[in-house]
Coordinates of C-alpha atoms in Angstrom, one line a residue:
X1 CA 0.0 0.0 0.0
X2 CA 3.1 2.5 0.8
X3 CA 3.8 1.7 -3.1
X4 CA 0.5 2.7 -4.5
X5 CA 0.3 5.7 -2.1
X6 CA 3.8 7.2 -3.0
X7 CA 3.2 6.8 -7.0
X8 CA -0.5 8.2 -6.9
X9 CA 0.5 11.3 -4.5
X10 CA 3.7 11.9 -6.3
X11 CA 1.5 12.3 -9.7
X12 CA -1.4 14.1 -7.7
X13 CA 1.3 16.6 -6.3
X14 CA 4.1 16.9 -8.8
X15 CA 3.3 15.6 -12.2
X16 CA 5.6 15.8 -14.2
X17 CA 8.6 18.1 -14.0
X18 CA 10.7 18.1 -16.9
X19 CA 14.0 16.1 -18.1
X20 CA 16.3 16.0 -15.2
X21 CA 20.1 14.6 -15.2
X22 CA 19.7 12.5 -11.8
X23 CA 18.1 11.5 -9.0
X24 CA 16.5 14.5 -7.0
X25 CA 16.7 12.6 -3.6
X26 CA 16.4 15.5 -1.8
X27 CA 13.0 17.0 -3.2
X28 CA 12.2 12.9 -3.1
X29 CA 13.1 12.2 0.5
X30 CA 11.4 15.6 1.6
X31 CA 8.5 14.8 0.1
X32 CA 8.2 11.1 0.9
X33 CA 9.1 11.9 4.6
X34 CA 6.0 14.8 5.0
X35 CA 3.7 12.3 3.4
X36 CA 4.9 8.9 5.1
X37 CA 6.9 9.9 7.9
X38 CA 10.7 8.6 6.7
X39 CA 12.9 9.8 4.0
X40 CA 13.6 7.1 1.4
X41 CA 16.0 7.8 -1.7
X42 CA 14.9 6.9 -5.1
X43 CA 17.4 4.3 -5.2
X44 CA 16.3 2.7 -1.7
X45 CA 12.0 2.5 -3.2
X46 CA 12.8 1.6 -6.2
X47 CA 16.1 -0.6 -6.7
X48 CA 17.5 -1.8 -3.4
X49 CA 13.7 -2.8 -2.4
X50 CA 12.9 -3.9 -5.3
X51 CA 9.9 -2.5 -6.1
X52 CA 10.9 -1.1 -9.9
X53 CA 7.9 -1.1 -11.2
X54 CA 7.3 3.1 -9.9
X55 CA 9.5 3.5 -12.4
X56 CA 6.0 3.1 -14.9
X57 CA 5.1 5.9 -13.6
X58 CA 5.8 9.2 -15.5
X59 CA 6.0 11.2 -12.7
X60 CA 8.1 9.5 -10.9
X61 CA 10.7 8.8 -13.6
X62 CA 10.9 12.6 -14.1
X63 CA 12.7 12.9 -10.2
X64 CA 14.3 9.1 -10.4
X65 CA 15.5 9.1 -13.8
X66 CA 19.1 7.5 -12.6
X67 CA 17.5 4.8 -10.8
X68 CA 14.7 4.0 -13.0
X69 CA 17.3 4.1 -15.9
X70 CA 19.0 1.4 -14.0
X71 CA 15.9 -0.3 -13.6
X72 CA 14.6 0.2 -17.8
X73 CA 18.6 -1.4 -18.9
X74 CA 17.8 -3.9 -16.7
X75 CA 14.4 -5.2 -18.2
X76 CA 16.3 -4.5 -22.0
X77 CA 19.2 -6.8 -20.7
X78 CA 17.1 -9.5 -19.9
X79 CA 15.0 -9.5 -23.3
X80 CA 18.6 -9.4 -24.7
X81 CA 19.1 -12.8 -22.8
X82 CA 15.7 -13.8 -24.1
X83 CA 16.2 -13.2 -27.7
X84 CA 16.8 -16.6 -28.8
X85 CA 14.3 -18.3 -26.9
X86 CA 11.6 -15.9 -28.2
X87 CA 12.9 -16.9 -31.8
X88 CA 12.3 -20.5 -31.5
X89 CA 8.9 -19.8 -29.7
X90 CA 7.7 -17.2 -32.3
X91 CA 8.9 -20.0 -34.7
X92 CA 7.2 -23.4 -32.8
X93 CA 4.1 -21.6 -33.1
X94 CA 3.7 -20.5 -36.2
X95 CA 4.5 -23.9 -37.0
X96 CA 1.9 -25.5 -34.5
X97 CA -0.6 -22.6 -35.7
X98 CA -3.1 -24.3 -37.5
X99 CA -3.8 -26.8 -34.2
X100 CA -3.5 -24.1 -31.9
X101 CA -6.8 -22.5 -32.9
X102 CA -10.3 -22.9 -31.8
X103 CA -13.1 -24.4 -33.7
X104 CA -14.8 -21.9 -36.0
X105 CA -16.7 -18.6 -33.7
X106 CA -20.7 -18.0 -34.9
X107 CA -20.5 -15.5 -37.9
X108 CA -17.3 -14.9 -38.9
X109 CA -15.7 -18.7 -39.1
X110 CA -12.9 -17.0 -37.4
X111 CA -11.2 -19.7 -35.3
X112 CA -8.9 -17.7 -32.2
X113 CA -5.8 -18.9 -31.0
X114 CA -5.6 -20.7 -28.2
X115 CA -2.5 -19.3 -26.5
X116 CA -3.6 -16.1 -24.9
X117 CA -2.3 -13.8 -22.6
X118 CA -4.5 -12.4 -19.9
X119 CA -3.9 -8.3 -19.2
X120 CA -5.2 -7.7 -15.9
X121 CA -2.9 -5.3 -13.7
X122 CA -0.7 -5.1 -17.2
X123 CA -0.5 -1.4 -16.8
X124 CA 1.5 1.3 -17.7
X125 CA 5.1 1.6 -19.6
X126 CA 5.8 -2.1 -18.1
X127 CA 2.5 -3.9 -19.1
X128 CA 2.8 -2.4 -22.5
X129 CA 6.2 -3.9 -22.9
X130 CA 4.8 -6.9 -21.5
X131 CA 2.3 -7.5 -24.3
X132 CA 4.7 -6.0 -26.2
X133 CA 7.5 -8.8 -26.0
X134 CA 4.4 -11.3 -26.3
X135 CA 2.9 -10.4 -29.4
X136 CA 7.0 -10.6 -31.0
X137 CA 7.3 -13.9 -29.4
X138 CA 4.0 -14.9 -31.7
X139 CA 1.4 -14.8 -28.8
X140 CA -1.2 -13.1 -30.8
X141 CA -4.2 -13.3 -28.4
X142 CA -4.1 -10.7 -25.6
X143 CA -7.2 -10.7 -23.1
X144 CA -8.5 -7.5 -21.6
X145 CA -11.6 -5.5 -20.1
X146 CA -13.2 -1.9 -19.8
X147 CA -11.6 -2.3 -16.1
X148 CA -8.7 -3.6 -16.5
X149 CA -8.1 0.1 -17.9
X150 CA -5.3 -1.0 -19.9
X151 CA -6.6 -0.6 -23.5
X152 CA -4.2 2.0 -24.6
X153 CA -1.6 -0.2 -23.4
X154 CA -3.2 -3.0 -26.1
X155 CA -3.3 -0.1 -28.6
X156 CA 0.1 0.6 -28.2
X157 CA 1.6 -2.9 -27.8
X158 CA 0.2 -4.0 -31.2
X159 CA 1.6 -1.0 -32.9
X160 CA 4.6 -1.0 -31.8
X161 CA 4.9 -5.0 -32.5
X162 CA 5.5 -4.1 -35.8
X163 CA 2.2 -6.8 -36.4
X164 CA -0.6 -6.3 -38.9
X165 CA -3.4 -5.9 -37.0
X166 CA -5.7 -9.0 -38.6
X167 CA -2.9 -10.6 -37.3
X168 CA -3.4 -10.4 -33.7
X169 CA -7.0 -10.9 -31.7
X170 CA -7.6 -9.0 -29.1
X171 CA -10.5 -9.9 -26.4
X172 CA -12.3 -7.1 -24.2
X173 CA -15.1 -7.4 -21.5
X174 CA -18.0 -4.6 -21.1
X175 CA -18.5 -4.7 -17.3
X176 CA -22.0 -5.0 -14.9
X177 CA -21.5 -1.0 -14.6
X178 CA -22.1 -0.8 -18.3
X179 CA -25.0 -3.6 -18.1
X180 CA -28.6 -2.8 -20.6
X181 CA -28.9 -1.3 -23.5
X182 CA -27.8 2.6 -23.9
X183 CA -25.1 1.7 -21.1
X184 CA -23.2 -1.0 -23.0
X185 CA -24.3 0.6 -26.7
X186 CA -21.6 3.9 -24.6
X187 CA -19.1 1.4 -23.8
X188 CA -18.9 -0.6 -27.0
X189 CA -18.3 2.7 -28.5
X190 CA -15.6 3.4 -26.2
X191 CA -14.1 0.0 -27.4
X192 CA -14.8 1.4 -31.1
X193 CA -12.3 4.2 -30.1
X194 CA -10.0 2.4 -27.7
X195 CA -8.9 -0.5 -30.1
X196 CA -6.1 -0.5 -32.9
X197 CA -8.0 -0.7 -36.0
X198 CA -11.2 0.2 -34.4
X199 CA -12.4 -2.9 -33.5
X200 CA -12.5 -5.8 -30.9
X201 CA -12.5 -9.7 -32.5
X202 CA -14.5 -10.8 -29.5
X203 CA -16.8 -8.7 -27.0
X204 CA -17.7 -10.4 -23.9
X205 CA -20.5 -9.8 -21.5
X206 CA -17.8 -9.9 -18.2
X207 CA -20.7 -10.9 -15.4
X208 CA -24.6 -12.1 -15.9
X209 CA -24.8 -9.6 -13.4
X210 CA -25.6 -5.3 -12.9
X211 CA -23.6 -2.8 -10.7
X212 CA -25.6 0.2 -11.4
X213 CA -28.6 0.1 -9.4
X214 CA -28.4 2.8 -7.3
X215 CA -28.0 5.2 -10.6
X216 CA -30.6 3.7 -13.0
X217 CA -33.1 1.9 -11.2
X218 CA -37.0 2.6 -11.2
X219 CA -38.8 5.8 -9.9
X220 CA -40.3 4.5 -6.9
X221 CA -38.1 1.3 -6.3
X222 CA -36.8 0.8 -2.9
X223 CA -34.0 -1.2 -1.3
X224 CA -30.0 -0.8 -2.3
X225 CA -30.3 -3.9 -3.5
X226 CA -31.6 -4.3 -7.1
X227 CA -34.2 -7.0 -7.2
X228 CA -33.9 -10.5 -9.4
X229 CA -35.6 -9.1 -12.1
X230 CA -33.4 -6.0 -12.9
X231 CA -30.6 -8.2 -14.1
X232 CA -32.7 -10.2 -16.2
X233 CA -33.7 -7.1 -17.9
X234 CA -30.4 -5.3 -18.4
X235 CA -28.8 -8.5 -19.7
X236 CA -31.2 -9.0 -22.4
X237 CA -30.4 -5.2 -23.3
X238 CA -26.8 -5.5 -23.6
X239 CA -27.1 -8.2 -25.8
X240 CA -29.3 -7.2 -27.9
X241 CA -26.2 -3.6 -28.1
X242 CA -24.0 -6.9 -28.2
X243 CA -25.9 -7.9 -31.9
X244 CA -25.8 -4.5 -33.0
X245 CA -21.8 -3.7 -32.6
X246 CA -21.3 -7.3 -34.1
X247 CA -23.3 -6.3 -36.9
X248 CA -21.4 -3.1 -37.4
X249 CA -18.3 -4.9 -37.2
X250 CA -17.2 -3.1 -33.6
X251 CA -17.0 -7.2 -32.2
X252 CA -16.1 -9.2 -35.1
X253 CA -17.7 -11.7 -32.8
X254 CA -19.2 -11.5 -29.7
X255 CA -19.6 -14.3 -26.3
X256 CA -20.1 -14.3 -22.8
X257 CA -18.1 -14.3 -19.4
X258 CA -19.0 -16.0 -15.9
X259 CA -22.6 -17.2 -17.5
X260 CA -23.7 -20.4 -15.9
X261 CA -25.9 -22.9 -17.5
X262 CA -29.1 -21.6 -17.0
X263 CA -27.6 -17.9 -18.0
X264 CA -26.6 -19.4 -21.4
X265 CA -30.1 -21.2 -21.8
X266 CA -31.5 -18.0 -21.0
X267 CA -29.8 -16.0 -23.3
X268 CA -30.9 -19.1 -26.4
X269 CA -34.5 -17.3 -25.4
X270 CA -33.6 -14.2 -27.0
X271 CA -31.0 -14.1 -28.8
X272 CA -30.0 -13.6 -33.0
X273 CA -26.7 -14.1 -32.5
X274 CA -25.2 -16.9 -30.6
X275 CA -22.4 -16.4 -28.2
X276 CA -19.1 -17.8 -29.4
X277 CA -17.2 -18.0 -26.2
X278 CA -17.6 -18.7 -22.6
X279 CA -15.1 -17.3 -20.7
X280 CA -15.3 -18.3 -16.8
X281 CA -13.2 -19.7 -13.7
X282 CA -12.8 -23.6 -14.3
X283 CA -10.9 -26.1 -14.0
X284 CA -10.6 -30.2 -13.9
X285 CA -12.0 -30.3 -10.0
X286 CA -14.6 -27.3 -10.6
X287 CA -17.6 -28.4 -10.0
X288 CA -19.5 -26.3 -12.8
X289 CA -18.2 -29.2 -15.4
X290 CA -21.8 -29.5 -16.9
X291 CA -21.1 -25.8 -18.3
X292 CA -18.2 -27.1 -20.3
X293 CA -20.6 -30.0 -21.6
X294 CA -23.0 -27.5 -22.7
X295 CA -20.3 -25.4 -24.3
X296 CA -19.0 -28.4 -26.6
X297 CA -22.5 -29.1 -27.2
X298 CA -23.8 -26.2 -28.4
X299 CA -20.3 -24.7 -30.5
X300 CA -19.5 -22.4 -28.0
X301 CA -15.3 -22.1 -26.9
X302 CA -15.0 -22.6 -23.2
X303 CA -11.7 -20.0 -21.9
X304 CA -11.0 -20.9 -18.1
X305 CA -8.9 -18.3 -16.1
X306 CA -7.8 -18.8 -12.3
X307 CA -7.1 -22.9 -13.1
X308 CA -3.3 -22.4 -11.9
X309 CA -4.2 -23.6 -8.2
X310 CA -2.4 -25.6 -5.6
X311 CA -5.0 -27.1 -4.6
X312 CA -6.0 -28.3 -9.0
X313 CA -1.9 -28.6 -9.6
X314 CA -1.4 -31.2 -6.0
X315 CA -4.2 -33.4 -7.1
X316 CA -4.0 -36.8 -7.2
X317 CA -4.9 -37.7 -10.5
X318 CA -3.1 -34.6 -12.2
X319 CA -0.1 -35.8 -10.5
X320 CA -0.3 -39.6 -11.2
X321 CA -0.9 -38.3 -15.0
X322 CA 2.4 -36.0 -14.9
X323 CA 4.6 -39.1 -13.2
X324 CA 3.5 -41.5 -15.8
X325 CA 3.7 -39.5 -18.4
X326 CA 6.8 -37.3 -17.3
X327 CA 5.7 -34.3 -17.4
X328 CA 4.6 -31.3 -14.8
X329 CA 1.8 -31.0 -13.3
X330 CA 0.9 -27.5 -14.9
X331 CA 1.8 -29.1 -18.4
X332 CA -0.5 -32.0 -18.1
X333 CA -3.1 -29.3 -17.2
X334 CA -2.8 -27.1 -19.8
X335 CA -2.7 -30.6 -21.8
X336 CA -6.1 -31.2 -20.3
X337 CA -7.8 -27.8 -21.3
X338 CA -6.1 -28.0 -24.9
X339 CA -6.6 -31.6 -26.0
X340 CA -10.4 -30.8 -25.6
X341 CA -10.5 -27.4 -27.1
X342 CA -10.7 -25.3 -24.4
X343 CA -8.5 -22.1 -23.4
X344 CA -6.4 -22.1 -20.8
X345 CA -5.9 -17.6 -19.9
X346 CA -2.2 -16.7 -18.5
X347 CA -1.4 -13.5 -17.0
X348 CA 3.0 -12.9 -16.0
X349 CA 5.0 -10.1 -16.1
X350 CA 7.8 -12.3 -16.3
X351 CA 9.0 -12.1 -19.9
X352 CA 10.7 -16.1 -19.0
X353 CA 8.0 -17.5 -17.7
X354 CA 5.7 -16.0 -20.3
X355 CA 8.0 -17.9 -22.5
X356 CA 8.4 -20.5 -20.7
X357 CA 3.9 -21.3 -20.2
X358 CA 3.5 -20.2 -23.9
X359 CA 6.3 -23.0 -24.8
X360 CA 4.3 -25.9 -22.8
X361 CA 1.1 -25.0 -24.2
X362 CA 2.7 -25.4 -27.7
X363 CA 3.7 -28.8 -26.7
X364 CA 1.8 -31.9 -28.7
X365 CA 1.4 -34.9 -26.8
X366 CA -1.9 -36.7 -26.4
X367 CA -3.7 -37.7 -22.8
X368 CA -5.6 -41.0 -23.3
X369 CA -9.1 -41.3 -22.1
X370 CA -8.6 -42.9 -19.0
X371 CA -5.9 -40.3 -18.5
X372 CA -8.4 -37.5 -19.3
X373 CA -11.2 -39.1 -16.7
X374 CA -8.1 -39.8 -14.0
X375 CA -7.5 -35.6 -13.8
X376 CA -11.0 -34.6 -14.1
X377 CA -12.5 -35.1 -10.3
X378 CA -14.8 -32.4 -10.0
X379 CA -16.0 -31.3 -6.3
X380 CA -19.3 -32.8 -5.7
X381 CA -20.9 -29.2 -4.5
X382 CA -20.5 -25.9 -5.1
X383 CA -19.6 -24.9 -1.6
X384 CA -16.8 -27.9 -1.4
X385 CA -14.6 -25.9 -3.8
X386 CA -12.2 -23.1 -3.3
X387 CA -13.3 -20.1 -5.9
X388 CA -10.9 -17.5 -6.5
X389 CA -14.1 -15.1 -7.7
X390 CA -17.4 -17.0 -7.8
X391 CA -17.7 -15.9 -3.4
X392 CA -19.9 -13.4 -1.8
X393 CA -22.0 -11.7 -4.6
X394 CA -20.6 -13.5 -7.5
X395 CA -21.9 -16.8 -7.0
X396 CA -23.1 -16.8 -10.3
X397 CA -25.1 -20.2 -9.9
X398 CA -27.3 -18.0 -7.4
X399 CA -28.2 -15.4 -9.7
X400 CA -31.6 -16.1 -11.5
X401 CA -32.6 -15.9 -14.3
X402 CA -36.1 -15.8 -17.0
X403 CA -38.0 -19.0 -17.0
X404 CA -35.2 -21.8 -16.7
X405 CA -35.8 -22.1 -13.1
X406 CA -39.4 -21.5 -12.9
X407 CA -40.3 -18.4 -10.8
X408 CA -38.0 -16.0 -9.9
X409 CA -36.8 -17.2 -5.9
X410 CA -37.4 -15.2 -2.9
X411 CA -34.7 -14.2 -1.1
X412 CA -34.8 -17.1 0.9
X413 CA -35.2 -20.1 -1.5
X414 CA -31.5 -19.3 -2.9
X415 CA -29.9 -19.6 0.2
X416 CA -28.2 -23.2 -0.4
X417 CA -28.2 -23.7 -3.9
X418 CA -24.8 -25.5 -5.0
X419 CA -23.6 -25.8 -1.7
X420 CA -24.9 -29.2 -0.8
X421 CA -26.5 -27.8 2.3
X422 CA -30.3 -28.1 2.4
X423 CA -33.2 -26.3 4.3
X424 CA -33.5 -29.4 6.6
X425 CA -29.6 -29.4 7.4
X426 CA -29.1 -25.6 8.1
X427 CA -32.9 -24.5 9.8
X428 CA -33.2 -27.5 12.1
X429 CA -34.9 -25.5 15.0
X430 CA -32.6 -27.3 17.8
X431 CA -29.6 -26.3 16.2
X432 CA -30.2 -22.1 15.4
X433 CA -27.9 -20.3 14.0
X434 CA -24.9 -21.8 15.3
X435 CA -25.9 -25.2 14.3
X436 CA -24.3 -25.7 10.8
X437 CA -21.8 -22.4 10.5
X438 CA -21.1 -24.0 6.7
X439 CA -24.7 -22.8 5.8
X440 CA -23.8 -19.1 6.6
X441 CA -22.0 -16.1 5.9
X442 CA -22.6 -12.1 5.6
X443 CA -25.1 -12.0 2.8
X444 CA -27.4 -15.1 3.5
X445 CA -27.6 -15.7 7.1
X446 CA -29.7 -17.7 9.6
X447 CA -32.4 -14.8 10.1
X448 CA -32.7 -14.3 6.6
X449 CA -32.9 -17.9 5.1
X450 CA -34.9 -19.8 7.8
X451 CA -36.4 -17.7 9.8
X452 CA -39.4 -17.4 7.8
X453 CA -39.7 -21.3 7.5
X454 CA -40.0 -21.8 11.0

């Protein structure tokens, strides 16, 4: 947090100041020390602790030019010592190209490539070079989102790559604060102007989910909370602003984020255009494994991001796999997610490891069936699985949706679905709200889901 407080108050205060010929460490120190309460030198924040990356901050290069100097000769030194290695990888893939793509997307027959970089907290002079160094080491797929606020990092990347742009595909998200119509319609026109070449080649719908209640909802509605039916609505809207920038060639083709089963049945209700991609947190012992069946069933590209777990990597049948097999763990993983056409995101800064993941993903060998069943031990409940992102208010599997599930819930009949808890288990009247402390947490609690019932 010292970090983030030193580079934001430096830019609030200072801006920048011109070329300079050194390190200012005086007007530095004298300004850290008012703010934080100790004098630090440029050289001690940013190369003795290790923390170069202030030195993507404009501001701050303008006072710490020597040091951050240091620190940019340093990042060009080890790209030097990279050079080679990002030869034979641009080459293996361009090689391996035609089997490292997806199936065909709905509408275009586009089919993306399955080696993709995920952006989020790529930012500033350092993520630029970072997707930078990936696109020239022919990883053509970058991933990225309205809130990741990198896009002019993208933009800039892929021009300075040297790379056509029909060569590269770039994916970007329109997020729940941008949810229904005239909302997304303004943020698919941002994407029109943020993007090199003026357009995306795949929108996504990032949550089935709104964040703009409190702004847009009904004269008359009460309750901070907006109710089941508001999301319904708005995501019905921003597809149908979803259709119309794929028809005006803003998404060259357009898909879905974090959508469950029942959102992408849902969506079949109403939609023209079919989503091409699912992109959603998965992996071989999630237990949301019928959404890849529907996925393969119904032509639509399953990408799965936070899949690089302990707790997926330690298993025991992706590590009796990797021993017979000799490989790693992560590489039979990725194996797993390839073999059956599905997209395994990465996110590094490290320009050798970027390598080094993009390398194994390249790899062809084959998993046998019984090999493919071995690693894939899904959790039998929702609530017996350890989500990076689907806690709290994004458990997705709770949010409802228009005449899969019958009527719309009330608050309370939502309270245990996917967690393999039941009404009977968590409400039993001799137990109260201390009985079963699985059932509970902040948002649906004892009062609120049983209460009533008894």
């Amino acid at each position: 947090w010292l970090i983030i407080f030193v580079s934001l108050l430096w830019r609030t205060c200072n801006g920048a100041q011109g070329t300079c010929t050194g390190d200012d460490d005086k007007s530095f120190g004298d300004f850290i020390e008012q703010h934080v309460g100790h004098a630090y030198s440029c050289s001690q924040l940013i190369v003795q602790s290790g923390h170069n990356h202030l030195c993507d901050d404009e501001g701050l290069v303008e006072v710490c030019c020597s040091s951050c100097q240091l620190v940019f000769s340093e990042r060009q030194e080890s790209k030097a010592r990279l050079r080679s290695q990002q030869d034979e990888l641009r080459r293996m893939l361009a090689h391996a190209d035609s089997r490292l793509r997806s199936q065909p997307l709905h509408g275009n027959g586009t089919r993306m490539p399955y080696v993709t970089l995920g952006t989020g907290g790529l930012l500033g002079k350092r993520g630029q070079e970072v997707m930078q160094f990936a696109l020239e080491s022919g990883i053509v797929h970058v991933d990225t989102a309205l809130v990741y606020g990198n896009h002019q990092e993208v933009r800039i990347a892929v021009e300075r790559s040297g790379l056509p742009r029909e060569q590269v595909f770039i994916t970007t998200k329109v997020p729940p604060e941008n949810m229904g119509y005239s909302r997304t319609t303004a943020a698919l026109a941002r994407i029109e102007r943020d993007m090199p070449g003026g357009y995306a080649d795949l929108c996504l719908v990032h949550w089935p989910k709104t964040d703009h209640w409190r702004e847009d909802k009904p004269p008359g509605a009460l309750g901070s909370r907006p109710s089941p039916h508001w999301s319904i609505v708005e995501r019905s809207g921003t597809w149908r602003a979803f259709e119309n920038a794929y028809s005006m060639g803003i998404c060259k083709a357009i898909g879905v984020s974090n959508y469950f089963v029942k959102h992408l049945e849902e969506l079949r209700m109403f939609a023209r255009v079919l989503p091409s991609v699912n992109q959603l947190e998965f992996s071989p012992l999630s237990p949301n494994q019928d959404v890849r069946e529907y996925c393969q069933a119904n032509g639509i590209v399953l990408q799965a991001f936070s899949w690089r777990t302990p707790e997926v990597l330690a298993s025991e049948g992706v590590k009796a796999v990797a021993a017979e097999m000799g490989k790693s763990p992560l590489q039979i993983v990725q194996r797993w997610f390839i073999q059956q056409g599905m997209i395994p995101l990465f996110m590094t800064r490290q320009y050798d490891r970027l390598l080094s993941t993009a390398k194994d993903l390249a790899e062809d060998f084959t998993l046998s069936g019984a090999q493919l069943k071995a690693i894939t031990q899904p959790k039998t409940s929702y609530h017996a699985y350890e989500w990076k992102h689907y806690t709290g208010d994004n458990r997705v599997w709770l949010l409802p949706t228009m005449n899969v599930d019958g009527p719309i819930p009330s608050e309370s009949d939502d309270c245990f679905a996917g967690t393999g808890m039941t009404l009977e288990i968590c409400c039993d009247k001799q137990h109260g709200p201390m009985g079963n402390v699985d059932c509970w947490d902040a948002q649906y609690t004892f009062e609120r889901c049983c209460l009533q019932h008894q």
